[in-house]
PDB file of N, CA and C in Angstrom:
ATOM      1  N   UNK A  15       3.267 -23.836  20.065  1.00  0.00           N
ATOM      2  CA  UNK A  15       4.027 -24.423  20.285  1.00  0.00           C
ATOM      3  C   UNK A  15       5.150 -22.912  20.831  1.00  0.00           C
ATOM      4  N   UNK A  16       6.062 -23.401  22.137  1.00  0.00           N
ATOM      5  CA  UNK A  16       6.968 -22.215  21.570  1.00  0.00           C
ATOM      6  C   UNK A  16       8.806 -23.115  21.417  1.00  0.00           C
ATOM      7  N   UNK A  17       9.496 -22.076  21.228  1.00  0.00           N
ATOM      8  CA  UNK A  17      10.815 -22.069  20.153  1.00  0.00           C
ATOM      9  C   UNK A  17      11.612 -22.106  21.155  1.00  0.00           C
ATOM     10  N   UNK A  18      12.611 -22.502  21.821  1.00  0.00           N
ATOM     11  CA  UNK A  18      13.590 -21.652  22.317  1.00  0.00           C
ATOM     12  C   UNK A  18      14.981 -21.851  21.427  1.00  0.00           C
ATOM     13  N   UNK A  19      15.294 -21.033  20.989  1.00  0.00           N
ATOM     14  CA  UNK A  19      16.319 -20.728  20.384  1.00  0.00           C
ATOM     15  C   UNK A  19      17.343 -19.280  20.477  1.00  0.00           C
ATOM     16  N   UNK A  20      18.395 -19.451  19.923  1.00  0.00           N
ATOM     17  CA  UNK A  20      18.836 -17.870  20.097  1.00  0.00           C
ATOM     18  C   UNK A  20      18.824 -17.869  18.744  1.00  0.00           C
ATOM     19  N   UNK A  21      18.537 -18.097  17.611  1.00  0.00           N
ATOM     20  CA  UNK A  21      18.539 -17.795  16.166  1.00  0.00           C
ATOM     21  C   UNK A  21      17.148 -16.408  16.470  1.00  0.00           C
ATOM     22  N   UNK A  22      17.487 -15.236  15.444  1.00  0.00           N
ATOM     23  CA  UNK A  22      16.600 -14.439  15.131  1.00  0.00           C
ATOM     24  C   UNK A  22      14.969 -14.923  14.846  1.00  0.00           C
ATOM     25  N   UNK A  23      14.363 -13.986  14.748  1.00  0.00           N
ATOM     26  CA  UNK A  23      12.627 -14.359  14.606  1.00  0.00           C
ATOM     27  C   UNK A  23      12.662 -14.569  12.873  1.00  0.00           C
ATOM     28  N   UNK A  24      13.483 -13.462  12.289  1.00  0.00           N
ATOM     29  CA  UNK A  24      13.555 -13.347  10.804  1.00  0.00           C
ATOM     30  C   UNK A  24      14.288 -14.601  10.378  1.00  0.00           C
ATOM     31  N   UNK A  25      14.902 -15.406  10.477  1.00  0.00           N
ATOM     32  CA  UNK A  25      15.685 -16.354  10.215  1.00  0.00           C
ATOM     33  C   UNK A  25      14.596 -17.559  10.233  1.00  0.00           C
ATOM     34  N   UNK A  26      13.890 -17.671  11.323  1.00  0.00           N
ATOM     35  CA  UNK A  26      12.762 -18.761  11.606  1.00  0.00           C
ATOM     36  C   UNK A  26      12.208 -19.033  10.433  1.00  0.00           C
ATOM     37  N   UNK A  27      11.319 -17.307  10.667  1.00  0.00           N
ATOM     38  CA  UNK A  27      10.210 -16.956  10.050  1.00  0.00           C
ATOM     39  C   UNK A  27      10.339 -16.073   8.827  1.00  0.00           C
ATOM     40  N   UNK A  28      10.873 -16.366   7.749  1.00  0.00           N
ATOM     41  CA  UNK A  28      11.062 -15.135   6.875  1.00  0.00           C
ATOM     42  C   UNK A  28      10.199 -14.161   6.137  1.00  0.00           C
ATOM     43  N   UNK A  29      10.248 -13.241   6.163  1.00  0.00           N
ATOM     44  CA  UNK A  29       9.062 -12.468   5.695  1.00  0.00           C
ATOM     45  C   UNK A  29       8.911 -12.393   4.186  1.00  0.00           C
ATOM     46  N   UNK A  30       7.522 -12.590   3.393  1.00  0.00           N
ATOM     47  CA  UNK A  30       7.680 -12.457   1.974  1.00  0.00           C
ATOM     48  C   UNK A  30       7.214 -11.360   1.813  1.00  0.00           C
ATOM     49  N   UNK A  31       8.381 -11.276   0.609  1.00  0.00           N
ATOM     50  CA  UNK A  31       8.728  -9.789  -0.171  1.00  0.00           C
ATOM     51  C   UNK A  31       7.827  -9.302  -0.946  1.00  0.00           C
ATOM     52  N   UNK A  32       7.533 -10.645  -2.202  1.00  0.00           N
ATOM     53  CA  UNK A  32       6.175 -10.326  -3.053  1.00  0.00           C
ATOM     54  C   UNK A  32       5.728  -9.732  -3.569  1.00  0.00           C
ATOM     55  N   UNK A  33       4.642  -9.720  -2.015  1.00  0.00           N
ATOM     56  CA  UNK A  33       3.410  -9.101  -2.111  1.00  0.00           C
ATOM     57  C   UNK A  33       3.734  -7.557  -2.145  1.00  0.00           C
ATOM     58  N   UNK A  34       5.221  -6.908  -1.569  1.00  0.00           N
ATOM     59  CA  UNK A  34       5.128  -5.399  -1.156  1.00  0.00           C
ATOM     60  C   UNK A  34       5.763  -5.475  -2.456  1.00  0.00           C
ATOM     61  N   UNK A  35       5.968  -5.647  -3.345  1.00  0.00           N
ATOM     62  CA  UNK A  35       7.176  -5.243  -4.490  1.00  0.00           C
ATOM     63  C   UNK A  35       6.112  -4.823  -5.397  1.00  0.00           C
ATOM     64  N   UNK A  36       4.887  -4.916  -5.488  1.00  0.00           N
ATOM     65  CA  UNK A  36       3.846  -4.329  -6.525  1.00  0.00           C
ATOM     66  C   UNK A  36       3.186  -2.989  -5.631  1.00  0.00           C
ATOM     67  N   UNK A  37       3.902  -2.971  -4.463  1.00  0.00           N
ATOM     68  CA  UNK A  37       2.894  -1.246  -3.885  1.00  0.00           C
ATOM     69  C   UNK A  37       4.184  -0.344  -4.121  1.00  0.00           C
ATOM     70  N   UNK A  38       3.506   0.748  -4.187  1.00  0.00           N
ATOM     71  CA  UNK A  38       4.269   1.883  -4.516  1.00  0.00           C
ATOM     72  C   UNK A  38       3.389   3.302  -3.550  1.00  0.00           C
ATOM     73  N   UNK A  39       4.149   4.516  -2.905  1.00  0.00           N
ATOM     74  CA  UNK A  39       3.698   5.335  -2.000  1.00  0.00           C
ATOM     75  C   UNK A  39       3.395   6.508  -3.148  1.00  0.00           C
ATOM     76  N   UNK A  40       2.335   7.128  -3.430  1.00  0.00           N
ATOM     77  CA  UNK A  40       2.223   8.364  -4.246  1.00  0.00           C
ATOM     78  C   UNK A  40       1.418   9.388  -3.537  1.00  0.00           C
ATOM     79  N   UNK A  41       1.534  10.599  -4.211  1.00  0.00           N
ATOM     80  CA  UNK A  41       0.789  11.454  -4.140  1.00  0.00           C
ATOM     81  C   UNK A  41      -0.791  12.146  -5.242  1.00  0.00           C
ATOM     82  N   UNK A  42      -1.896  11.679  -4.732  1.00  0.00           N
ATOM     83  CA  UNK A  42      -2.496  11.709  -5.708  1.00  0.00           C
ATOM     84  C   UNK A  42      -3.598  12.640  -5.242  1.00  0.00           C
ATOM     85  N   UNK A  43      -3.902  14.103  -6.158  1.00  0.00           N
ATOM     86  CA  UNK A  43      -4.409  15.362  -5.943  1.00  0.00           C
ATOM     87  C   UNK A  43      -4.299  15.656  -4.424  1.00  0.00           C
ATOM     88  N   UNK A  44      -2.765  15.918  -3.948  1.00  0.00           N
ATOM     89  CA  UNK A  44      -2.380  16.189  -2.767  1.00  0.00           C
ATOM     90  C   UNK A  44      -2.668  14.791  -1.523  1.00  0.00           C
ATOM     91  N   UNK A  45      -2.879  13.792  -1.573  1.00  0.00           N
ATOM     92  CA  UNK A  45      -3.490  13.197  -0.766  1.00  0.00           C
ATOM     93  C   UNK A  45      -2.097  11.910  -0.773  1.00  0.00           C
ATOM     94  N   UNK A  46      -1.624  11.622   0.014  1.00  0.00           N
ATOM     95  CA  UNK A  46      -0.325  10.509   0.232  1.00  0.00           C
ATOM     96  C   UNK A  46      -1.099   9.263   0.414  1.00  0.00           C
ATOM     97  N   UNK A  47      -0.918   8.588  -0.500  1.00  0.00           N
ATOM     98  CA  UNK A  47      -1.661   6.878  -0.514  1.00  0.00           C
ATOM     99  C   UNK A  47      -0.458   5.716  -0.826  1.00  0.00           C
ATOM    100  N   UNK A  48      -1.138   4.650  -0.488  1.00  0.00           N
ATOM    101  CA  UNK A  48       0.074   3.642  -0.612  1.00  0.00           C
ATOM    102  C   UNK A  48      -0.939   2.629  -1.812  1.00  0.00           C
ATOM    103  N   UNK A  49      -0.348   2.268  -3.013  1.00  0.00           N
ATOM    104  CA  UNK A  49      -1.341   1.405  -3.581  1.00  0.00           C
ATOM    105  C   UNK A  49      -0.502   0.616  -4.614  1.00  0.00           C
ATOM    106  N   UNK A  50      -1.332  -0.309  -4.825  1.00  0.00           N
ATOM    107  CA  UNK A  50      -0.748  -1.451  -5.609  1.00  0.00           C
ATOM    108  C   UNK A  50      -1.163  -1.948  -6.826  1.00  0.00           C
ATOM    109  N   UNK A  51      -0.066  -2.083  -7.737  1.00  0.00           N
ATOM    110  CA  UNK A  51      -0.132  -1.954  -9.928  1.00  0.00           C
ATOM    111  C   UNK A  51      -1.189  -3.219  -9.582  1.00  0.00           C
ATOM    112  N   UNK A  52      -2.548  -2.785 -10.251  1.00  0.00           N
ATOM    113  CA  UNK A  52      -3.676  -4.503 -10.251  1.00  0.00           C
ATOM    114  C   UNK A  52      -2.764  -4.810 -11.972  1.00  0.00           C
ATOM    115  N   UNK A  53      -2.971  -3.859 -12.580  1.00  0.00           N
ATOM    116  CA  UNK A  53      -2.937  -4.200 -14.456  1.00  0.00           C
ATOM    117  C   UNK A  53      -2.103  -2.623 -14.633  1.00  0.00           C
ATOM    118  N   UNK A  54      -1.956  -2.589 -16.249  1.00  0.00           N
ATOM    119  CA  UNK A  54      -1.532  -1.883 -16.661  1.00  0.00           C
ATOM    120  C   UNK A  54      -2.139  -0.387 -16.658  1.00  0.00           C
ATOM    121  N   UNK A  55      -3.509  -0.455 -16.405  1.00  0.00           N
ATOM    122  CA  UNK A  55      -4.595   0.661 -16.513  1.00  0.00           C
ATOM    123  C   UNK A  55      -4.886   1.065 -15.106  1.00  0.00           C
ATOM    124  N   UNK A  56      -4.312   0.192 -14.100  1.00  0.00           N
ATOM    125  CA  UNK A  56      -5.337   0.562 -12.977  1.00  0.00           C
ATOM    126  C   UNK A  56      -4.585   0.694 -11.621  1.00  0.00           C
ATOM    127  N   UNK A  57      -4.433   1.499 -10.834  1.00  0.00           N
ATOM    128  CA  UNK A  57      -3.912   0.887  -9.225  1.00  0.00           C
ATOM    129  C   UNK A  57      -4.898   0.873  -8.697  1.00  0.00           C
ATOM    130  N   UNK A  58      -4.897  -0.221  -7.292  1.00  0.00           N
ATOM    131  CA  UNK A  58      -6.088  -0.300  -6.233  1.00  0.00           C
ATOM    132  C   UNK A  58      -5.326   0.030  -5.121  1.00  0.00           C
ATOM    133  N   UNK A  59      -6.110   1.321  -4.530  1.00  0.00           N
ATOM    134  CA  UNK A  59      -5.735   1.785  -2.928  1.00  0.00           C
ATOM    135  C   UNK A  59      -5.549   0.504  -1.631  1.00  0.00           C
ATOM    136  N   UNK A  60      -4.143   0.720  -1.276  1.00  0.00           N
ATOM    137  CA  UNK A  60      -4.242  -0.409  -0.426  1.00  0.00           C
ATOM    138  C   UNK A  60      -4.318   0.538   1.181  1.00  0.00           C
ATOM    139  N   UNK A  61      -3.889   1.846   1.034  1.00  0.00           N
ATOM    140  CA  UNK A  61      -4.078   2.352   2.199  1.00  0.00           C
ATOM    141  C   UNK A  61      -3.891   4.098   2.237  1.00  0.00           C
ATOM    142  N   UNK A  62      -4.620   4.368   2.966  1.00  0.00           N
ATOM    143  CA  UNK A  62      -4.461   6.503   3.191  1.00  0.00           C
ATOM    144  C   UNK A  62      -3.090   6.859   4.057  1.00  0.00           C
ATOM    145  N   UNK A  63      -2.170   7.672   3.672  1.00  0.00           N
ATOM    146  CA  UNK A  63      -1.276   7.570   4.529  1.00  0.00           C
ATOM    147  C   UNK A  63      -1.540   9.173   5.378  1.00  0.00           C
ATOM    148  N   UNK A  64      -2.219   9.871   5.088  1.00  0.00           N
ATOM    149  CA  UNK A  64      -2.886  11.143   4.986  1.00  0.00           C
ATOM    150  C   UNK A  64      -3.280  11.207   6.745  1.00  0.00           C
ATOM    151  N   UNK A  65      -2.715  12.539   7.638  1.00  0.00           N
ATOM    152  CA  UNK A  65      -3.387  12.605   9.078  1.00  0.00           C
ATOM    153  C   UNK A  65      -4.808  13.654   8.922  1.00  0.00           C
ATOM    154  N   UNK A  66      -4.892  14.003   7.687  1.00  0.00           N
ATOM    155  CA  UNK A  66      -6.344  14.850   7.876  1.00  0.00           C
ATOM    156  C   UNK A  66      -7.429  13.634   7.654  1.00  0.00           C
ATOM    157  N   UNK A  67      -8.632  14.081   8.770  1.00  0.00           N
ATOM    158  CA  UNK A  67     -10.028  13.223   8.510  1.00  0.00           C
ATOM    159  C   UNK A  67     -10.812  13.021   7.835  1.00  0.00           C
ATOM    160  N   UNK A  68     -10.376  14.419   6.584  1.00  0.00           N
ATOM    161  CA  UNK A  68     -11.534  14.390   5.564  1.00  0.00           C
ATOM    162  C   UNK A  68     -10.964  13.757   4.752  1.00  0.00           C
ATOM    163  N   UNK A  69      -9.856  13.207   4.385  1.00  0.00           N
ATOM    164  CA  UNK A  69      -9.331  12.436   3.490  1.00  0.00           C
ATOM    165  C   UNK A  69      -9.767  10.718   3.434  1.00  0.00           C
ATOM    166  N   UNK A  70     -10.386  10.396   5.040  1.00  0.00           N
ATOM    167  CA  UNK A  70     -10.885   9.193   4.829  1.00  0.00           C
ATOM    168  C   UNK A  70     -12.423   9.278   4.932  1.00  0.00           C
ATOM    169  N   UNK A  71     -12.870  10.375   4.504  1.00  0.00           N
ATOM    170  CA  UNK A  71     -14.728  10.141   4.213  1.00  0.00           C
ATOM    171  C   UNK A  71     -14.086  10.425   2.535  1.00  0.00           C
ATOM    172  N   UNK A  72     -13.283  10.456   1.714  1.00  0.00           N
ATOM    173  CA  UNK A  72     -13.425  10.519   0.150  1.00  0.00           C
ATOM    174  C   UNK A  72     -13.473   9.282  -0.246  1.00  0.00           C
ATOM    175  N   UNK A  73     -14.853   9.149  -0.797  1.00  0.00           N
ATOM    176  CA  UNK A  73     -14.904   7.197  -1.035  1.00  0.00           C
ATOM    177  C   UNK A  73     -14.005   7.364  -2.467  1.00  0.00           C
ATOM    178  N   UNK A  74     -13.648   8.192  -3.449  1.00  0.00           N
ATOM    179  CA  UNK A  74     -12.758   8.369  -4.323  1.00  0.00           C
ATOM    180  C   UNK A  74     -11.625   7.277  -4.198  1.00  0.00           C
ATOM    181  N   UNK A  75     -11.413   7.605  -3.077  1.00  0.00           N
ATOM    182  CA  UNK A  75      -9.840   6.917  -2.481  1.00  0.00           C
ATOM    183  C   UNK A  75      -9.901   6.398  -0.951  1.00  0.00           C
ATOM    184  N   UNK A  76     -11.279   5.632  -0.908  1.00  0.00           N
ATOM    185  CA  UNK A  76     -11.163   4.765   0.183  1.00  0.00           C
ATOM    186  C   UNK A  76     -10.540   3.180  -0.091  1.00  0.00           C
ATOM    187  N   UNK A  77      -9.842   2.649   0.693  1.00  0.00           N
ATOM    188  CA  UNK A  77      -8.902   1.831   0.161  1.00  0.00           C
ATOM    189  C   UNK A  77      -9.893   0.291  -0.108  1.00  0.00           C
ATOM    190  N   UNK A  78      -9.610  -0.124  -1.626  1.00  0.00           N
ATOM    191  CA  UNK A  78      -9.747  -1.382  -2.103  1.00  0.00           C
ATOM    192  C   UNK A  78     -10.564  -0.467  -3.271  1.00  0.00           C
ATOM    193  N   UNK A  79     -10.424   0.583  -3.585  1.00  0.00           N
ATOM    194  CA  UNK A  79     -11.269   1.555  -5.012  1.00  0.00           C
ATOM    195  C   UNK A  79      -9.994   1.568  -5.778  1.00  0.00           C
ATOM    196  N   UNK A  80     -10.372   1.516  -7.409  1.00  0.00           N
ATOM    197  CA  UNK A  80      -9.164   1.793  -8.458  1.00  0.00           C
ATOM    198  C   UNK A  80      -9.617   2.808  -8.871  1.00  0.00           C
ATOM    199  N   UNK A  81      -7.703   3.343  -9.161  1.00  0.00           N
ATOM    200  CA  UNK A  81      -7.963   4.624  -9.996  1.00  0.00           C
ATOM    201  C   UNK A  81      -7.283   4.013 -10.773  1.00  0.00           C
ATOM    202  N   UNK A  82      -7.837   4.702 -12.362  1.00  0.00           N
ATOM    203  CA  UNK A  82      -7.297   4.475 -13.465  1.00  0.00           C
ATOM    204  C   UNK A  82      -6.190   5.681 -13.506  1.00  0.00           C
ATOM    205  N   UNK A  83      -4.929   5.081 -14.712  1.00  0.00           N
ATOM    206  CA  UNK A  83      -3.896   6.189 -14.938  1.00  0.00           C
ATOM    207  C   UNK A  83      -4.588   7.231 -15.630  1.00  0.00           C
ATOM    208  N   UNK A  84      -5.261   7.070 -16.463  1.00  0.00           N
ATOM    209  CA  UNK A  84      -5.930   8.341 -17.300  1.00  0.00           C
ATOM    210  C   UNK A  84      -6.267   9.547 -16.222  1.00  0.00           C
ATOM    211  N   UNK A  85      -7.079   9.159 -14.860  1.00  0.00           N
ATOM    212  CA  UNK A  85      -7.624  10.038 -13.928  1.00  0.00           C
ATOM    213  C   UNK A  85      -6.239  10.362 -12.738  1.00  0.00           C
ATOM    214  N   UNK A  86      -4.933  10.049 -13.530  1.00  0.00           N
ATOM    215  CA  UNK A  86      -4.050  10.603 -12.429  1.00  0.00           C
ATOM    216  C   UNK A  86      -3.213  11.589 -13.348  1.00  0.00           C
ATOM    217  N   UNK A  87      -3.546  12.579 -13.557  1.00  0.00           N
ATOM    218  CA  UNK A  87      -3.326  13.938 -13.307  1.00  0.00           C
ATOM    219  C   UNK A  87      -2.445  14.296 -12.059  1.00  0.00           C
ATOM    220  N   UNK A  88      -2.941  14.733 -11.119  1.00  0.00           N
ATOM    221  CA  UNK A  88      -2.271  14.725  -9.791  1.00  0.00           C
ATOM    222  C   UNK A  88      -1.172  14.151  -9.053  1.00  0.00           C
ATOM    223  N   UNK A  89      -0.687  12.878  -9.955  1.00  0.00           N
ATOM    224  CA  UNK A  89      -0.012  11.919  -9.586  1.00  0.00           C
ATOM    225  C   UNK A  89       1.451  11.956  -9.385  1.00  0.00           C
ATOM    226  N   UNK A  90       2.059  12.165  -8.444  1.00  0.00           N
ATOM    227  CA  UNK A  90       3.842  12.015  -8.347  1.00  0.00           C
ATOM    228  C   UNK A  90       4.233  10.984  -7.358  1.00  0.00           C
ATOM    229  N   UNK A  91       5.256  10.375  -7.568  1.00  0.00           N
ATOM    230  CA  UNK A  91       5.971   8.941  -6.839  1.00  0.00           C
ATOM    231  C   UNK A  91       6.806  10.018  -5.273  1.00  0.00           C
ATOM    232  N   UNK A  92       6.295   9.409  -4.288  1.00  0.00           N
ATOM    233  CA  UNK A  92       7.419   9.834  -2.732  1.00  0.00           C
ATOM    234  C   UNK A  92       9.239   9.838  -3.474  1.00  0.00           C
TER     235      UNK A  92
END
């Protein structure tokens, strides 16, 4: 389907902001991460924001892994 219009794409296809409201950028043990709050006790890693290739090999922080608030001693928010 081709849509010929003068209206911006954002007005025709608005972004859903609800999934992004639960996400936050944090630093966990010196590694910048994008996490999503899953419940009161855990966060789930969405994305590793580091440029160091060694951080991507760390299976504790791979995308999809859960980190408990009890183990977040090195936690800071951006």
